[in-house]
């Protein structure tokens, strides 16, 4: 696998959407190619950062009560 | 079609106290546990906490009424998100944001990683960007990119699940995700440069 092919699979790899075989080929390329390795590390950091920043908030407690009341007439 | 929907509509089971208790228990166990996810998605779609509340409440009500059509053991989160999105399109989008038409070719896949080579190749500037700024950047994305990135990066759905909720091919999910993430990176990069967290190579 060359750098271009590897980069084409960047997000599918990070999103765990590839077959084990292609995933293994990418791991091998990343181990052999530090620039691609750094690029993938950066993108993984970005996705982890997005997730962490956006998952901090959930539904307000009043909303849950409102829904329970409406559904089950509590 | 859709998540776990039976192909032919099943009539609701005859209500008895025992059946009601079962229905309630399974709904709480499998549907209400996704309340936080539904709320986060609703908030990003409507851009407004009061409307997000109403949209989620309506979704839960519709889901509860249709609960007998949900196939136990299939993906309840995807099923609920499909209901939420339909409700949003039918009732909220008209009054709130308008669906933008997006010229895909106009979006340059700007690579922040390449910009950062000399300055911050490890991306440590991300640590200094707070929640609100990230949410603002997501909210500024065109709707089709916003919903795709939220379902993937915030709610962790697979490409296949996202494709089913949004009713688009998996290839479309992939290309939207690629562009949405690049747009977000570019916005957050510009923000970080503006705040002086990083120098910025073009200025």
XYZ file of C-alpha atoms in Angstrom:
277
model
C 0.000 0.000 0.000
C 1.356 3.455 -0.890
C 0.762 6.801 0.853
C -2.009 7.894 -1.478
C -3.997 4.666 -1.052
C -3.462 4.807 2.674
C -4.721 8.406 2.932
C -7.779 7.589 0.843
C -8.851 5.233 3.630
C -8.043 7.707 6.417
C -11.521 8.232 7.883
C -12.797 4.739 7.116
C -9.846 3.455 9.096
C -10.411 5.809 12.038
C -14.155 5.096 11.960
C -13.430 1.343 11.979
C -15.328 0.769 8.780
C -12.748 -1.345 6.914
C -12.340 -5.090 6.581
C -9.728 -6.596 8.930
C -7.503 -7.263 5.933
C -7.389 -3.651 4.666
C -7.117 -2.431 8.241
C -4.037 -4.605 8.686
C -2.475 -3.274 5.457
C -2.968 0.269 6.729
C -1.479 -0.503 10.125
C 1.538 -1.932 8.339
C 1.910 1.175 6.157
C 1.543 3.491 9.165
C 4.246 1.560 11.001
C 6.576 1.885 8.023
C 5.792 5.501 7.104
C 6.165 8.117 9.891
C 4.604 11.023 7.919
C 1.392 9.027 7.313
C 1.527 7.890 10.928
C 1.622 11.504 12.142
C -1.184 12.491 9.827
C -3.417 9.674 11.097
C -2.540 10.498 14.715
C -3.529 14.113 14.131
C -6.864 13.191 12.577
C -7.604 10.747 15.383
C -6.844 13.459 17.916
C -9.237 15.770 16.086
C -12.080 13.234 16.112
C -11.537 12.434 19.796
C -11.529 16.168 20.520
C -14.808 16.707 18.623
C -16.506 13.893 20.462
C -15.293 15.015 23.871
C -16.396 18.624 23.309
C -19.841 17.706 22.008
C -20.861 14.956 24.386
C -20.504 17.043 27.523
C -24.173 17.992 27.549
C -27.251 15.780 27.606
C -30.993 16.342 27.870
C -32.168 18.698 30.634
C -33.626 16.891 33.667
C -36.961 18.746 33.267
C -37.353 17.369 29.771
C -37.050 13.805 30.997
C -39.704 14.465 33.649
C -41.959 16.122 31.092
C -41.699 13.111 28.784
C -42.279 10.592 31.572
C -45.365 12.535 32.642
C -46.714 12.665 29.122
C -46.063 9.010 28.311
C -47.015 7.390 31.568
C -49.248 10.063 33.037
C -47.192 10.387 36.192
C -38.015 0.546 5.082
C -36.432 2.011 8.144
C -34.984 0.847 11.395
C -36.616 -2.248 12.733
C -39.988 -1.292 11.325
C -42.057 -4.355 10.531
C -42.797 -4.449 6.793
C -46.554 -4.657 7.326
C -48.096 -2.480 10.054
C -48.912 -4.579 13.083
C -51.992 -3.599 15.045
C -51.184 -2.520 18.604
C -51.621 -5.307 21.154
C -54.798 -5.205 23.228
C -54.058 -3.067 26.281
C -54.161 -4.906 29.592
C -52.469 -3.762 32.796
C -49.771 -6.432 32.377
C -49.164 -5.540 28.704
C -48.950 -1.842 29.599
C -46.384 -2.550 32.285
C -44.329 -4.643 29.836
C -44.506 -1.956 27.191
C -43.433 0.697 29.615
C -40.546 -1.401 30.938
C -39.200 -2.214 27.481
C -39.623 1.388 26.296
C -37.735 2.728 29.284
C -34.992 0.146 28.867
C -34.496 0.469 25.110
C -35.768 3.906 24.061
C -35.546 6.329 26.976
C -31.881 5.465 27.506
C -31.215 7.346 24.237
C -32.730 10.592 25.475
C -29.387 12.401 25.710
C -28.466 11.428 22.151
C -31.838 12.518 20.795
C -31.560 15.819 22.596
C -28.054 16.538 21.321
C -29.102 15.795 17.743
C -32.319 17.832 18.123
C -30.381 20.780 19.475
C -27.970 20.775 16.543
C -30.828 20.435 14.052
C -33.086 23.150 15.458
C -30.395 25.398 16.919
C -32.775 26.278 19.730
C -33.192 24.620 23.186
C -36.975 25.167 23.425
C -37.566 23.640 19.999
C -35.157 20.820 20.757
C -37.234 20.012 23.877
C -40.444 19.938 21.849
C -38.924 17.901 19.044
C -37.582 15.272 21.458
C -40.857 15.098 23.358
C -42.780 14.630 20.124
C -40.310 11.969 18.973
C -40.703 10.005 22.199
C -44.483 10.246 21.984
C -44.529 8.996 18.379
C -42.068 6.252 19.241
C -44.146 5.119 22.201
C -47.281 4.951 20.087
C -45.444 2.949 17.424
C -43.498 0.843 19.924
C -45.270 -2.372 18.906
C -43.766 -1.878 15.411
C -40.224 -1.691 16.702
C -38.460 -5.026 16.307
C -37.007 -5.896 19.692
C -33.285 -6.469 19.554
C -32.677 -4.194 16.534
C -31.111 -0.750 16.739
C -33.454 1.436 18.796
C -31.196 4.474 18.605
C -31.297 4.487 14.793
C -35.054 3.915 14.804
C -35.607 6.842 17.190
C -33.282 9.136 15.252
C -35.196 8.344 12.055
C -38.453 9.358 13.741
C -36.824 12.503 15.108
C -35.439 13.510 11.738
C -38.771 13.005 9.977
C -40.524 15.094 12.609
C -37.899 17.785 12.209
C -38.197 17.868 8.414
C -41.990 17.878 8.445
C -42.689 20.305 11.238
C -39.672 22.295 12.330
C -37.425 22.929 9.405
C -40.030 25.061 7.677
C -40.154 27.418 10.618
C -36.518 27.452 11.649
C -33.618 27.002 9.317
C -34.003 26.496 5.628
C -32.288 23.573 3.965
C -29.321 25.067 2.225
C -28.334 24.039 -1.227
C -24.664 23.333 -1.196
C -22.311 23.451 -4.110
C -20.077 20.512 -3.231
C -17.448 21.455 -5.755
C -17.020 24.842 -4.133
C -15.697 23.226 -0.978
C -11.934 22.968 -1.007
C -10.748 20.044 1.093
C -8.403 22.243 3.104
C -5.938 20.180 5.130
C -5.231 21.709 8.519
C -2.672 19.024 9.221
C -0.505 20.359 6.393
C -0.904 23.951 7.602
C 0.276 22.965 11.062
C 3.484 21.261 10.011
C 5.783 24.044 11.192
C 3.748 25.343 14.072
C 1.801 22.688 15.954
C 1.979 19.301 14.206
C 0.596 17.574 17.302
C -2.529 19.713 17.265
C -2.136 20.839 20.889
C -4.138 23.971 20.077
C -7.301 21.826 20.191
C -6.939 21.666 23.978
C -7.547 25.411 24.201
C -10.778 25.413 22.199
C -13.831 25.200 24.458
C -17.136 23.320 23.951
C -19.166 26.345 22.861
C -16.749 27.228 20.112
C -16.885 23.701 18.688
C -20.685 23.649 18.825
C -20.792 27.027 17.083
C -18.561 25.665 14.317
C -20.857 22.644 13.894
C -23.938 24.864 13.843
C -22.407 26.928 11.056
C -22.145 23.878 8.766
C -24.773 23.420 6.050
C -27.528 21.128 7.354
C -26.632 17.984 5.372
C -23.040 18.132 6.666
C -24.091 19.081 10.169
C -26.441 16.134 10.596
C -23.909 13.673 9.170
C -21.074 14.822 11.414
C -23.287 14.849 14.509
C -24.540 11.301 13.914
C -20.999 10.074 13.354
C -18.681 12.051 15.592
C -21.024 12.895 18.415
C -23.358 9.896 18.494
C -21.024 7.235 17.133
C -23.322 5.689 14.500
C -21.761 3.513 11.801
C -21.816 4.613 8.140
C -24.551 2.052 7.471
C -26.706 3.347 10.337
C -26.217 6.964 9.270
C -27.137 6.056 5.690
C -30.381 4.509 6.945
C -31.313 7.459 9.160
C -30.545 10.039 6.469
C -31.873 7.878 3.620
C -28.798 8.381 1.435
C -26.213 5.894 0.068
C -23.202 4.973 2.218
C -20.937 6.676 -0.344
C -22.749 9.946 0.287
C -22.220 9.541 4.033
C -18.487 9.067 3.443
C -18.090 12.104 1.201
C -20.184 14.328 3.482
C -18.192 13.230 6.507
C -14.920 13.950 4.741
C -16.015 17.438 3.744
C -17.748 18.210 7.032
C -14.664 17.302 9.035
C -12.426 19.347 6.765
C -14.767 22.337 7.045
C -14.786 22.012 10.835
C -11.018 21.777 10.990
C -10.687 24.859 8.814
C -13.108 26.860 10.968
C -11.456 25.836 14.213
C -8.028 26.497 12.750
C -9.087 30.014 11.711
C -10.517 30.533 15.176
C -7.284 29.358 16.834
C -5.234 31.659 14.607
C -7.594 34.548 15.411
C -7.196 33.901 19.128
C -3.428 33.710 18.800
C -3.236 30.046 19.888
C -1.241 29.337 16.748
C 0.605 31.625 14.366
C -1.053 30.682 11.094
C 1.114 30.205 8.056
C -0.788 32.409 5.617
C -0.653 35.627 7.633
